[in-house]
Coordinates of C-alpha atoms and ligand atoms in Angstrom, one line a residue:
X85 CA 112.5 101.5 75.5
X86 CA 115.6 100.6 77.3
X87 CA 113.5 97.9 78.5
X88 CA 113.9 95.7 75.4
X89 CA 116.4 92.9 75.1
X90 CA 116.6 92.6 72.1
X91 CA 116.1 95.2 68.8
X92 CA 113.2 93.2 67.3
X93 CA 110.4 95.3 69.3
X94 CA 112.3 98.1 68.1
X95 CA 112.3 97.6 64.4
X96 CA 108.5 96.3 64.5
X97 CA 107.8 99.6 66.0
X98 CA 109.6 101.6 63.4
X99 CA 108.5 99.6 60.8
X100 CA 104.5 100.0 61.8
X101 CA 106.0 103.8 62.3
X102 CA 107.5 104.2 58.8
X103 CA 104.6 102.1 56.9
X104 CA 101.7 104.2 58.3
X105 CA 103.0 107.4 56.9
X106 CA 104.1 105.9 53.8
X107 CA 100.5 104.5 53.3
X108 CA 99.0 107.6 54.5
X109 CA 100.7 109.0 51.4
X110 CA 99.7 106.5 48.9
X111 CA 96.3 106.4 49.7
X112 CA 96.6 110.5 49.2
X113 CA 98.4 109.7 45.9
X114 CA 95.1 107.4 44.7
X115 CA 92.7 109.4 46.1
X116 CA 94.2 112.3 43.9
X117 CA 93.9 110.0 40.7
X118 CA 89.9 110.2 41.0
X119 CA 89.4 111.2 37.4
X120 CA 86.2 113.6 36.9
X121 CA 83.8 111.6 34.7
X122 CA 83.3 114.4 32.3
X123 CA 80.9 111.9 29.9
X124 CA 78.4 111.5 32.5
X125 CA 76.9 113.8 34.9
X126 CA 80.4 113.1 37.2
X127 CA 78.4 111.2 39.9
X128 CA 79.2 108.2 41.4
X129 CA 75.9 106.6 41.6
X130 CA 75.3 106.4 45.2
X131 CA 72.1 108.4 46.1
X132 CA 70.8 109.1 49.6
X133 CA 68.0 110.6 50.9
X134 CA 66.1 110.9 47.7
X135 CA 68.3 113.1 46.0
X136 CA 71.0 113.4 47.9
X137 CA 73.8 112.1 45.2
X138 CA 77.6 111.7 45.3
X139 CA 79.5 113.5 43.3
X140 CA 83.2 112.2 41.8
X141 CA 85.2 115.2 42.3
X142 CA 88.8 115.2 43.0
X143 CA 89.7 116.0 46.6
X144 CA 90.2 120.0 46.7
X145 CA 93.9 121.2 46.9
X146 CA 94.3 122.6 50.0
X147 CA 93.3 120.1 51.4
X148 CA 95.6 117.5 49.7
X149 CA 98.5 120.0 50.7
X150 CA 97.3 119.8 54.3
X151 CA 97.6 116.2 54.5
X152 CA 101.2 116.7 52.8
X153 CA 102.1 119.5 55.6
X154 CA 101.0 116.5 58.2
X155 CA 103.1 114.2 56.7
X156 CA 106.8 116.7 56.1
X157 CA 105.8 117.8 60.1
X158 CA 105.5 114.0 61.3
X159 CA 108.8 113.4 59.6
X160 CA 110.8 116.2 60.8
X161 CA 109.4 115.3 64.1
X162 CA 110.1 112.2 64.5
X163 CA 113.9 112.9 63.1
X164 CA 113.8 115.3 66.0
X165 CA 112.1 113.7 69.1
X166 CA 111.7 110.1 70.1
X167 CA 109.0 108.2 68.0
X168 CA 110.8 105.4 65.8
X169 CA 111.3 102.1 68.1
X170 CA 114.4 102.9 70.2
X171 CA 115.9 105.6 68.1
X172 CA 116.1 108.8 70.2
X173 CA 115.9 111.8 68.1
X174 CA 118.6 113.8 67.2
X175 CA 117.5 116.5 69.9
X176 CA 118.1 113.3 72.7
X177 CA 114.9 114.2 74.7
X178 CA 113.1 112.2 77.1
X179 CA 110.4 112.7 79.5
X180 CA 112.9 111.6 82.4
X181 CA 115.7 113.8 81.5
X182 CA 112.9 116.7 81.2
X183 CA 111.9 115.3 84.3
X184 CA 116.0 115.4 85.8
X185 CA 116.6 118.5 84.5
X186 CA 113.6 120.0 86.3
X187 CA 114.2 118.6 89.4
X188 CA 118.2 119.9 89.1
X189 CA 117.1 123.4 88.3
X190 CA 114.7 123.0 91.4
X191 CA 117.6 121.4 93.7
X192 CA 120.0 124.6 91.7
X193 CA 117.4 126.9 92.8
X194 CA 117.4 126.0 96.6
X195 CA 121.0 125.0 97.0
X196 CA 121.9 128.6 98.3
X197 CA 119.2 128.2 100.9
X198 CA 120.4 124.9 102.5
X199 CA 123.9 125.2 102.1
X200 CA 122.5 128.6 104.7
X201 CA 121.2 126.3 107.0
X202 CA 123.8 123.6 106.2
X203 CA 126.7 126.1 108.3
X204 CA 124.1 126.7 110.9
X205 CA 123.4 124.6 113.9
X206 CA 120.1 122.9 114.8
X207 CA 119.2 125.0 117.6
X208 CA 119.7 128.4 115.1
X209 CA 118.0 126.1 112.1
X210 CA 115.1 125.4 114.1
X211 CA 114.5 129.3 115.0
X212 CA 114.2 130.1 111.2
X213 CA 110.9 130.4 110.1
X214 CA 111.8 129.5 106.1
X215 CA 113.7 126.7 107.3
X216 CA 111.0 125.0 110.0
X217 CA 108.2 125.4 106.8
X218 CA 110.6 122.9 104.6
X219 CA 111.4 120.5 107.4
X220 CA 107.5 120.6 108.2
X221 CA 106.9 120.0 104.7
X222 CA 109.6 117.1 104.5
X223 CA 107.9 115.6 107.9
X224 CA 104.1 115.7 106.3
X225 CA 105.5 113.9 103.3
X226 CA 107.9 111.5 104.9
X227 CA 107.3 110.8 108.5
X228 CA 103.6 111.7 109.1
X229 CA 102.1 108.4 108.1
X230 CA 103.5 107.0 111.1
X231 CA 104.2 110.0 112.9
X232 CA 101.3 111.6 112.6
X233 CA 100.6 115.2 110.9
X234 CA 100.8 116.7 114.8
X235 CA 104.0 114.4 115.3
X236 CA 102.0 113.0 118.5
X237 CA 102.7 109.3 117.4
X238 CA 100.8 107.0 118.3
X239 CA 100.0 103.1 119.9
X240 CA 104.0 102.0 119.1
X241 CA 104.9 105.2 117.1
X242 CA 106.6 107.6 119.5
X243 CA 105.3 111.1 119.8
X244 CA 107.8 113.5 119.0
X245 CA 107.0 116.5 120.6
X246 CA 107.2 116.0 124.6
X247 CA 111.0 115.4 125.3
X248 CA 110.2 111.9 126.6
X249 CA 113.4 110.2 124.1
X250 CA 113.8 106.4 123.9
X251 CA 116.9 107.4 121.9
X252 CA 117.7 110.5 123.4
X253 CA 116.4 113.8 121.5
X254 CA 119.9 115.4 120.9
X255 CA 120.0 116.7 116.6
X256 CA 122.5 114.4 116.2
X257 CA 120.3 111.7 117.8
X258 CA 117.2 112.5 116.0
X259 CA 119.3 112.4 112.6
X260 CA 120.9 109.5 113.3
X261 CA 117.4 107.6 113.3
X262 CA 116.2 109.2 110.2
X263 CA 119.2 107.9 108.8
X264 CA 119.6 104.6 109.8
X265 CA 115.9 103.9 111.4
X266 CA 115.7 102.8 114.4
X267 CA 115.2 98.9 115.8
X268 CA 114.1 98.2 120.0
X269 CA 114.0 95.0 121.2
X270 CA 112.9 93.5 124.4
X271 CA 112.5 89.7 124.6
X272 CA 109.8 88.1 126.2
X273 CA 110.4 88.0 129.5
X274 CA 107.8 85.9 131.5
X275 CA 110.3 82.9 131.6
X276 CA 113.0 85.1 133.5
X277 CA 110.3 86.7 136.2
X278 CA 108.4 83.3 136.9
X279 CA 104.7 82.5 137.4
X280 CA 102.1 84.3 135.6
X281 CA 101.6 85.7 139.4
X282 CA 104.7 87.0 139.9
X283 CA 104.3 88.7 135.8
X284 CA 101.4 90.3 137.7
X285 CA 103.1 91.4 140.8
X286 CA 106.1 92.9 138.5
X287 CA 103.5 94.5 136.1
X288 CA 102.2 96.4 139.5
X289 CA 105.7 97.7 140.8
X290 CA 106.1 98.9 137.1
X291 CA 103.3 100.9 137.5
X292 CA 104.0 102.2 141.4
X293 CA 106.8 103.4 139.4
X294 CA 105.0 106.3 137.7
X295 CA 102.7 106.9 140.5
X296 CA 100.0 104.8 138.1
X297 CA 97.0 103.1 140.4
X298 CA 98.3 100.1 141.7
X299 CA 98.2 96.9 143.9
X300 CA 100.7 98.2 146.9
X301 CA 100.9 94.3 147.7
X302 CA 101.5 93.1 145.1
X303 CA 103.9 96.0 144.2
X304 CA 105.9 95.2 147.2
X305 CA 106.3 91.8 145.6
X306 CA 107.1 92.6 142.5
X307 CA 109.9 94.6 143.3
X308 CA 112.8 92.2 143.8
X309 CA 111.4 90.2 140.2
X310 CA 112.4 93.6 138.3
X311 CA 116.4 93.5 138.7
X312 CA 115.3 91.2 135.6
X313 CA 114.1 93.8 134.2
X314 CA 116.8 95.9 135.6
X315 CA 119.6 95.3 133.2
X316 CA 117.3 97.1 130.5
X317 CA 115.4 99.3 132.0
X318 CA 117.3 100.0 135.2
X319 CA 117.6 100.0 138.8
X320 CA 115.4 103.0 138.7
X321 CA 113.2 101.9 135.3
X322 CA 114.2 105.0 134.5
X323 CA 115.2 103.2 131.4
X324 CA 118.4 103.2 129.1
X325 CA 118.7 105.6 126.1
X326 CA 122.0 103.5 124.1
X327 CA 119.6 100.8 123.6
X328 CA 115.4 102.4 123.7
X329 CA 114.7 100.4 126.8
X330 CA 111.5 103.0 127.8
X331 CA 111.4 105.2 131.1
X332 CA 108.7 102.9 133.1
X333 CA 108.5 105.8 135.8
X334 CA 107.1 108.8 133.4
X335 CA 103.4 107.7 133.0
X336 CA 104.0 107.6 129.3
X337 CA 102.8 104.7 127.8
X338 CA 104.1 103.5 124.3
X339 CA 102.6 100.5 124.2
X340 CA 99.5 100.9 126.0
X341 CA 98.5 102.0 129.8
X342 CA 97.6 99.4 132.5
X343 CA 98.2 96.3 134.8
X344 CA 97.5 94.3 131.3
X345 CA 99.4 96.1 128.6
X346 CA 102.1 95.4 130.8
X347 CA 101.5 92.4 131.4
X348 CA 101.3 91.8 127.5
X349 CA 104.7 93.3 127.0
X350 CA 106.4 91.1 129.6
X351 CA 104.8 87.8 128.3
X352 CA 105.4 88.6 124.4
X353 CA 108.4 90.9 124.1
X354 CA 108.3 93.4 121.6
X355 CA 110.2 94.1 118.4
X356 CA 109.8 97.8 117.2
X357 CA 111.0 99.0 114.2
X358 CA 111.5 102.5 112.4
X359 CA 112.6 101.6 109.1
X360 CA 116.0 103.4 107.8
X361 CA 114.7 107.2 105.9
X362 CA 118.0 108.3 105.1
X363 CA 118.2 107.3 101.7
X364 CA 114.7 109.6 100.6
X365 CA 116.6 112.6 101.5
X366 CA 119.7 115.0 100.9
X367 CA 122.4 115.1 104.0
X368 CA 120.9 119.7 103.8
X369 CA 117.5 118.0 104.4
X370 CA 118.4 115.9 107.1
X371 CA 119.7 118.1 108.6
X372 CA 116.9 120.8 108.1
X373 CA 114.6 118.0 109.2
X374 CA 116.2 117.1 112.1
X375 CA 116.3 120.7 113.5
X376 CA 112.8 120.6 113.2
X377 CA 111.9 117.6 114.8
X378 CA 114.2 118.8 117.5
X379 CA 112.4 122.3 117.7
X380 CA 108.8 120.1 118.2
X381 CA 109.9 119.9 121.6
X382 CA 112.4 122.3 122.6
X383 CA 110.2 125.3 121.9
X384 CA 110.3 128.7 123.7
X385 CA 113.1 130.3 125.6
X386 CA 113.9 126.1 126.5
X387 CA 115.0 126.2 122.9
X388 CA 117.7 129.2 123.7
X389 CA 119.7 126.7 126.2
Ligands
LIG464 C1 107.0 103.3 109.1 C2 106.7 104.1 110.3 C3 107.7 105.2 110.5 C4 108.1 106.2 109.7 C5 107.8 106.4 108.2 C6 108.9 107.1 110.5 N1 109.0 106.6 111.7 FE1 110.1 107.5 113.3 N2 109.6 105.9 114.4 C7 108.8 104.9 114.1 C8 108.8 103.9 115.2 C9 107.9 102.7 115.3 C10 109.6 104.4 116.2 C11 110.0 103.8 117.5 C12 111.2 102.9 117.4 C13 111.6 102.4 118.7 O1 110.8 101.8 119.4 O2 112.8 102.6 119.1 C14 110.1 105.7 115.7 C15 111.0 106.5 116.4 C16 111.5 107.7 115.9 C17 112.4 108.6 116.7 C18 113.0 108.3 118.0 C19 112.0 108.7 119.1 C20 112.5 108.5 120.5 O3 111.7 108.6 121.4 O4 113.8 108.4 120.6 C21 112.6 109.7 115.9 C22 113.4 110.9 116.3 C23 111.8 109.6 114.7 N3 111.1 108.3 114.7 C24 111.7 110.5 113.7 C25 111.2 110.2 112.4 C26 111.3 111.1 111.3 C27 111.9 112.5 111.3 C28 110.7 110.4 110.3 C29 110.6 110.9 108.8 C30 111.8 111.1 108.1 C31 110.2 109.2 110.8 N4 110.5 109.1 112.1 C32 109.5 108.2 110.0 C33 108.1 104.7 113.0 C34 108.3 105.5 111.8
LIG465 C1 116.8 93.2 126.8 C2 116.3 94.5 127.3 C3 115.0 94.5 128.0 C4 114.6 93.8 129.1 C5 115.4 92.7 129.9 C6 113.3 94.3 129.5 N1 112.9 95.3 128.6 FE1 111.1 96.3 128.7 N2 111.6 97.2 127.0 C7 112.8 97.1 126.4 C8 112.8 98.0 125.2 C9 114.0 98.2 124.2 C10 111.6 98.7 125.2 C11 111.1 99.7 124.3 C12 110.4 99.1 123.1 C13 110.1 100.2 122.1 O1 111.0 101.0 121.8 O2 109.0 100.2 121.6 C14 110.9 98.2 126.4 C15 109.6 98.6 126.7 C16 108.9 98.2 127.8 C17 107.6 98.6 128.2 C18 106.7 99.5 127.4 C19 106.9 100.9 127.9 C20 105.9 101.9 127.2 O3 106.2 103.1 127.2 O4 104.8 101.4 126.8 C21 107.3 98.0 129.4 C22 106.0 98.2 130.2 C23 108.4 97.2 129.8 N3 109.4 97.3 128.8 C24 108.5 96.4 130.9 C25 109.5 95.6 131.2 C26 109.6 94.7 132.3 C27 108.5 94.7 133.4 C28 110.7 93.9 132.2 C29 111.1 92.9 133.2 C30 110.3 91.8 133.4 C31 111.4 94.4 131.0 N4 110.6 95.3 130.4 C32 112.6 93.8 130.6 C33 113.9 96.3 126.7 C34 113.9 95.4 127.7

């Protein structure tokens, strides 16, 4: 109702409110004035079905006492609860606050738990079987759209679970991008290499990189265009974790596999964005969360280093 700006919705509500009961009562006082026509044969003329006539009797008691009942209840209620424009009720109840308080008694309820995993560190976290079924839970709701419900990402959406890291998989890594999101950019880039040939001899020495089928020529060519490419993605193309420039030697392919996927990236750039998540979650999930996105790829007795 806080909605309103100003009272008049309120009082038209109240009014309506107040007026229906009222003439809920008045039409109970008339209908109780029906007097029973004791000099004729006390029907009201009306005949149906032959013989079927209506009689003018008053309307039986207990009846008349149950609409009365109706009426003392809707009052007491609606002094109690919310029901009369803006006025609250004088027990103050809402469906949010229900709502709030349910939520705090559920938050109440599983504080002991995280503040368990809150003094423990990732590596332990992720090792605890209560604690990897939340942060799976928090992932299916949260990050699985994009993620995917295996984590295995998809064209542009990194998978999580093979320790290849454009940001570096460390827990404080990982929770620093569900945090604050995460934002790559490379510019377009055909400019700084040259011709569209020279785009194609680069795209071929990136792919000689990972040992992909390639044009060993061309490659050869290519080579002394990537220091361009270099200041990103390094000497090596091992590629730069402080600022998600890929690894171009791992034969794992973010944005597509191939002489012309590559080619597409140098021509047009890219821009890739993980929006910020921190704000849909508690610091004790984050963390939880983060220990399990960790654990997706540091399983086994790799986990125990
Ligand atoms: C709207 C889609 C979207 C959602 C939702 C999303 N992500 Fe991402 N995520 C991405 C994209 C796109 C990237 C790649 C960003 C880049 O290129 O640097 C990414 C990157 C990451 C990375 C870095 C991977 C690496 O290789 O360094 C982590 C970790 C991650 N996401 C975890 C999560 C978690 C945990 C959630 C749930 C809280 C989540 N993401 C929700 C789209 C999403
Ligand atoms: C200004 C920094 C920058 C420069 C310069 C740059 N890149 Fe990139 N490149 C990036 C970033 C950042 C990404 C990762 C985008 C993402 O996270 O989705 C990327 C991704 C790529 C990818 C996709 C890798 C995959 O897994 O799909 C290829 C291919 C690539 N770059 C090739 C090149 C080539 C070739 C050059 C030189 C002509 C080059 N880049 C120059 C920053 C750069």
């Amino acid at each position: 109702m806080s909605d309103f700006t100003s009272n008049f919705w309120s009082i038209y509500v109240a009014a309506i409110t107040v007026v229906s009961i009222v003439a809920c009562l008045v039409l109970l006082w008339l209908s109780g004035k029906a007097k029973v026509m004791a000099s004729s044969d006390n029907t009201t003329g009306h005949v149906w079905d032959g013989d079927l006539r209506e009689m003018n009797n008053p309307l039986p008691r207990w009846w008349a006492w149950l609409f009365v009942i109706t009426v003392i209840f809707a009052l007491i209620y609606l002094a109690l609860y919310p029901g009369l424009g803006t006025y609250g009720g004088k027990f103050g109840w809402s469906s949010t606050g229900q709502h709030q308080a349910e939520v705090d008694k559920g938050n109440a309820d599983v504080a002991p738990l995280y503040a368990k995993f809150m003094v423990m560190k990732p590596e332990d976290v992720a090792k605890d079987p209560q604690a990897m079924a939340i942060g799976e839970r928090l992932f299916m709701n949260t990050c699985a759209p994009c993620h995917g419900s295996d984590a295995r990402g998809n064209k542009g959406i990194p998978n999580l679970t093979d320790n290849d890291w454009l940001g570096g998989g460390t827990p404080d890594i990982i929770k620093a991008d569900i945090i604050k999101g995460r934002r790559a950019q490379m510019p377009p880039m055909a400019a700084a290499v040259g011709t569209a040939d020279d785009v194609k001899n680069v795209a071929n020495y990136v792919l000689s990189l990972s040992g992909s089928p390639h044009d060993s020529l061309r490659a050869s060519l290519g080579k002394p265009k990537f220091v361009v490419c270099a200041a990103c993605h390094g000497p090596d193309g091992k590629g730069n974790q402080t600022i998600g420039s890929a690894n171009l030697t791992d034969d794992i392919w973010l944005h597509g596999y191939g002489e012309a996927a590559i080619i597409a990236m140098v021509n047009n750039g890219k821009i890739n964005q993980m929006p910020a998540q921190g704000d849909k979650f508690t610091p004790e999930q984050i963390h939880v969360l983060a220990s399990y996105v960790w654990g997706l790829s540091n399983k086994g007795p790799a986990a125990a280093k």
